[in-house]
Amino acid sequence: MAAKEVTNTLQPPAAEGMGLEPFAKVFEKAGLEVEMVRCLDDNYCPIFRHAASNTVFLVDTPHGATIQEALDAKGWTPTHILITHHHWDHTGGNEHLKNWCPSVRILGPKDRTVTYANQKQQEELIPCMDQAVSEGDVVEVGGLKAKILEVGGHTDGHVAYWFSEVPMLMSGDALFNMGCGRVFTGNHAQMQESMAKFNRIPDDTIVFCAHEYTQANCKFALEVQPDNPAVAERAAVVEALRERGLATVPTLMGHEKATNPFLRYESEELQAQTGLKDPLEVFTLIRKWKNDGGKPKP
């Protein structure tokens, strides 16, 4: 995507809604120090220290040794690990970190065996889990509280952690910057309902997703929403950050609602693009369009 002048249509501007730096004052007010640890190829593991309660929690464990190294460098001892779903690049470090620090508590969605739409049975198991969480649960992480949202579709048991008092959301692979996870379950209705839950989260919520997929997602968002100036505004910021090797995570929920095609299934632009009106049908076609790299027939 070539750099070009764009009009600022978002409030706050796109540059104030992407990456850690714009949210420094929010985290300071909440008493949080935040480290973004890059793992594997494109995974992120955010680590939070809440000094007032002597709590250190992190979200997902793509690579245990990398996360341990980051914790050692800060002199931090983990107290909680919040797991969003069972995929190996989100739980692969559980055993390593539990062996290194046996007192750490691992929370995640309950273990289950489910049959996906392709009729293949899938075991969704969280290694070394201490506490299973479900929709509506409120978990205490030191001095902070997170409400559990079940946001299945990418996997059946995927959960998100919503810290409304900060405010921030850990969305895992359910919601990305201008994207959403592939619907491996085959259950697009479940995934669209998860998007509806995200749409009900307040606009000022800081969203931590789990991968640096933003450039590819932005390209697709521009393809399906060519007349949305907010997407062009964000695209310029994405390019500037990535050229400097900086993360585009976290983001701002209000900006996602304005630009993320998977949240905008009721927008007139996407209804016109798909030739459909029903929200589930619009969402499903847009998801298949992203999967296939070309526009499917309605």
XYZ file of C-alpha atoms in Angstrom:
298
model
C 0.000 0.000 0.000
C 1.592 3.234 -1.103
C 1.728 6.047 1.418
C -0.593 8.936 0.615
C -2.256 11.853 2.294
C -5.472 10.909 4.017
C -8.186 12.770 5.851
C -8.508 12.217 9.592
C -12.053 10.992 10.173
C -11.575 8.959 13.349
C -11.815 10.385 16.863
C -9.275 10.101 18.311
C -7.151 10.030 15.122
C -5.875 6.645 13.959
C -2.340 7.431 15.147
C -3.686 7.693 18.703
C -5.356 4.292 18.596
C -2.665 1.797 17.643
C 0.375 0.408 19.474
C 1.276 0.746 23.151
C 2.497 4.341 23.238
C -0.862 6.131 22.777
C -2.326 4.297 25.773
C 0.481 4.953 28.248
C -1.607 7.282 30.426
C -4.490 4.792 30.585
C -2.182 2.053 31.825
C -0.489 4.404 34.277
C -3.860 5.403 35.727
C -4.723 1.719 36.145
C -1.402 1.079 37.869
C -0.156 -1.201 35.099
C 3.203 -1.709 33.455
C 2.909 -3.448 30.085
C 5.415 -5.425 28.034
C 4.630 -6.810 24.576
C 6.654 -9.971 23.958
C 7.025 -11.101 20.349
C 7.050 -14.903 20.086
C 7.452 -17.373 17.237
C 6.787 -15.635 13.919
C 3.913 -13.222 14.541
C 2.439 -14.008 17.984
C 2.255 -11.514 20.833
C 2.226 -12.267 24.542
C 1.291 -9.151 26.530
C 2.583 -9.131 30.108
C 1.048 -6.861 32.749
C 2.410 -5.941 36.163
C 0.015 -4.484 38.720
C 2.370 -3.189 41.404
C -0.311 -2.387 43.991
C -1.339 -6.049 44.236
C 2.068 -7.536 43.358
C 0.443 -9.304 40.406
C 2.021 -10.215 37.081
C -0.284 -11.743 34.491
C 0.148 -12.614 30.852
C -2.119 -13.678 28.026
C -1.428 -16.910 26.122
C 1.947 -18.665 25.998
C 3.239 -19.033 22.438
C 6.784 -19.910 23.571
C 7.658 -20.535 27.198
C 11.413 -19.859 27.049
C 10.921 -16.523 25.270
C 8.329 -15.431 27.836
C 10.512 -16.564 30.749
C 13.423 -14.575 29.351
C 11.245 -11.461 29.157
C 10.009 -11.950 32.723
C 13.561 -12.532 34.006
C 14.744 -9.355 32.306
C 12.132 -7.365 34.244
C 12.608 -9.274 37.489
C 8.932 -10.254 37.433
C 7.390 -13.490 38.743
C 4.163 -14.495 36.982
C 1.076 -15.007 39.123
C -1.578 -15.662 36.454
C -1.712 -16.906 32.862
C -4.925 -16.181 30.943
C -5.470 -18.565 28.027
C -7.898 -17.637 25.252
C -8.035 -20.967 23.387
C -6.326 -24.317 22.976
C -4.236 -23.846 19.810
C -0.582 -24.795 20.276
C 0.718 -21.281 19.589
C -1.375 -20.050 22.535
C -0.719 -22.830 25.034
C 2.670 -24.162 23.968
C 4.491 -22.494 26.850
C 2.118 -23.556 29.627
C 4.109 -26.561 30.794
C 7.454 -24.733 30.601
C 6.186 -21.786 32.650
C 4.372 -24.006 35.164
C 7.554 -26.024 35.723
C 9.590 -22.843 36.094
C 7.044 -21.183 38.398
C 4.728 -23.803 39.968
C 2.702 -21.182 41.829
C 1.433 -19.508 38.660
C -2.315 -20.053 38.104
C -3.414 -20.928 34.571
C -6.977 -19.995 33.595
C -8.725 -20.905 30.367
C -11.852 -22.288 28.704
C -13.042 -25.653 29.947
C -11.682 -28.750 28.210
C -14.045 -30.202 25.640
C -14.313 -32.577 22.709
C -16.429 -31.147 19.911
C -17.382 -32.079 16.364
C -16.611 -29.364 13.831
C -18.688 -28.802 10.698
C -16.375 -31.083 8.701
C -17.458 -33.878 11.093
C -13.950 -34.099 12.500
C -13.735 -34.436 16.264
C -11.486 -31.872 17.911
C -10.118 -32.045 21.435
C -9.849 -28.546 22.858
C -7.597 -29.066 25.875
C -5.674 -26.489 27.928
C -2.433 -27.946 29.356
C -1.746 -27.506 33.090
C -4.977 -25.550 33.672
C -5.884 -24.647 37.254
C -9.225 -22.909 36.684
C -11.780 -23.284 33.896
C -13.807 -20.190 32.991
C -17.143 -19.711 31.242
C -19.423 -16.953 29.940
C -20.228 -14.348 32.569
C -17.613 -15.456 35.089
C -15.695 -12.649 36.776
C -12.128 -13.610 37.620
C -9.907 -11.679 39.989
C -6.371 -11.131 38.797
C -4.721 -9.443 41.715
C -6.349 -6.051 42.058
C -8.159 -6.282 38.719
C -11.314 -8.062 37.589
C -12.002 -9.554 34.175
C -15.372 -10.651 32.823
C -15.326 -13.753 30.653
C -16.895 -13.619 27.205
C -17.343 -16.841 25.254
C -16.429 -15.883 21.694
C -16.429 -19.180 19.822
C -16.157 -19.757 16.106
C -12.398 -19.799 15.584
C -12.510 -22.637 18.101
C -15.590 -23.766 19.978
C -14.292 -22.789 23.408
C -12.492 -19.520 22.659
C -12.877 -16.906 25.405
C -11.976 -13.238 25.779
C -11.086 -11.391 28.985
C -12.712 -7.979 29.432
C -11.198 -5.704 32.084
C -13.909 -3.047 31.971
C -12.358 -0.869 34.689
C -9.110 -0.269 32.747
C -10.722 -0.590 30.120
C -9.061 -3.332 28.020
C -9.956 -6.573 26.255
C -7.870 -9.678 25.520
C -9.421 -11.002 22.300
C -6.951 -13.725 21.316
C -7.616 -14.981 17.781
C -11.327 -14.117 17.793
C -10.877 -10.442 16.910
C -7.799 -8.983 15.191
C -6.933 -5.463 14.134
C -9.298 -5.062 11.153
C -9.839 -8.819 11.048
C -11.124 -11.939 12.797
C -9.930 -15.499 13.124
C -10.666 -18.179 10.576
C -13.820 -20.076 11.436
C -12.206 -23.476 11.976
C -15.372 -24.816 13.619
C -17.322 -24.094 10.443
C -19.954 -22.438 12.623
C -20.305 -18.969 11.121
C -23.400 -18.223 13.192
C -21.390 -18.762 16.369
C -18.600 -16.527 15.076
C -20.981 -13.776 13.996
C -22.571 -13.798 17.451
C -19.074 -13.408 18.895
C -18.584 -10.354 16.686
C -21.894 -9.015 18.015
C -20.531 -9.326 21.554
C -17.468 -7.329 20.563
C -19.692 -4.666 19.019
C -21.274 -4.175 22.447
C -17.920 -3.409 24.100
C -17.410 0.359 24.735
C -15.479 2.297 22.107
C -12.717 3.431 24.494
C -11.673 -0.171 25.266
C -8.060 -1.050 24.417
C -7.975 -4.330 22.472
C -5.056 -6.764 22.625
C -5.232 -9.380 19.887
C -2.710 -12.199 19.563
C -1.053 -11.775 16.149
C 0.613 -9.154 13.968
C -1.701 -9.671 11.002
C -2.661 -6.033 10.587
C -1.055 -5.262 7.221
C -2.800 -8.172 5.492
C -6.067 -7.424 7.273
C -5.824 -3.768 6.311
C -5.316 -4.672 2.656
C -8.490 -6.753 2.740
C -10.429 -4.059 4.625
C -9.517 -1.596 1.861
C -10.618 -4.085 -0.806
C -14.080 -4.618 0.644
C -14.549 -1.019 1.898
C -12.935 1.182 -0.767
C -15.147 4.144 0.131
C -14.503 4.057 3.885
C -12.083 6.931 4.689
C -11.432 5.582 8.179
C -9.812 2.473 6.683
C -7.490 4.611 4.562
C -6.610 6.658 7.629
C -5.682 3.560 9.599
C -3.797 2.068 6.644
C -1.377 4.992 6.662
C -0.676 4.492 10.377
C -0.197 0.743 9.945
C 2.403 1.307 7.238
C 4.262 3.905 9.322
C 4.406 1.640 12.376
C 5.499 -1.458 10.479
C 8.188 0.446 8.566
C 9.680 1.259 11.980
C 9.322 -2.326 13.152
C 6.699 -1.353 15.741
C 3.659 -3.346 16.800
C 0.192 -2.333 15.655
C -1.223 -4.035 18.780
C -3.109 -2.979 20.842
C -5.851 -1.081 19.100
C -9.008 0.804 20.048
C -12.452 -0.800 19.922
C -14.089 2.299 18.453
C -11.621 2.209 15.562
C -12.372 -1.465 14.997
C -16.097 -0.776 14.827
C -15.423 1.911 12.228
C -13.122 -0.151 9.991
C -13.163 -3.898 10.714
C -15.328 -5.525 8.016
C -16.152 -8.461 10.278
C -17.791 -6.108 12.777
C -19.587 -4.091 10.096
C -21.949 -6.731 8.695
C -24.853 -4.279 9.116
C -23.171 -1.423 7.226
C -24.743 -0.267 3.966
C -21.363 -0.426 2.217
C -20.807 -4.096 2.983
C -24.421 -4.968 2.245
C -23.948 -3.342 -1.161
C -20.640 -5.150 -1.690
C -22.166 -8.532 -0.953
C -25.626 -7.979 -2.362
C -26.997 -9.322 0.918
C -28.950 -7.867 3.844
C -29.043 -10.571 6.509
C -26.185 -9.917 8.998
C -25.143 -13.583 9.187
C -25.122 -13.935 5.408
C -23.066 -10.762 5.022
C -20.583 -11.872 7.654
C -20.265 -15.372 6.173
C -19.632 -14.116 2.650
C -17.035 -11.585 3.847
C -15.246 -14.313 5.853
C -15.217 -16.648 2.835
C -13.998 -13.775 0.639
C -11.016 -13.321 2.964
C -10.367 -17.088 3.062
C -10.457 -17.556 -0.711
C -8.725 -14.356 -1.794
C -11.601 -13.488 -4.106
C -15.235 -12.500 -3.919
C -17.548 -15.543 -3.786
C -20.989 -15.513 -5.281
C -23.794 -14.847 -2.758
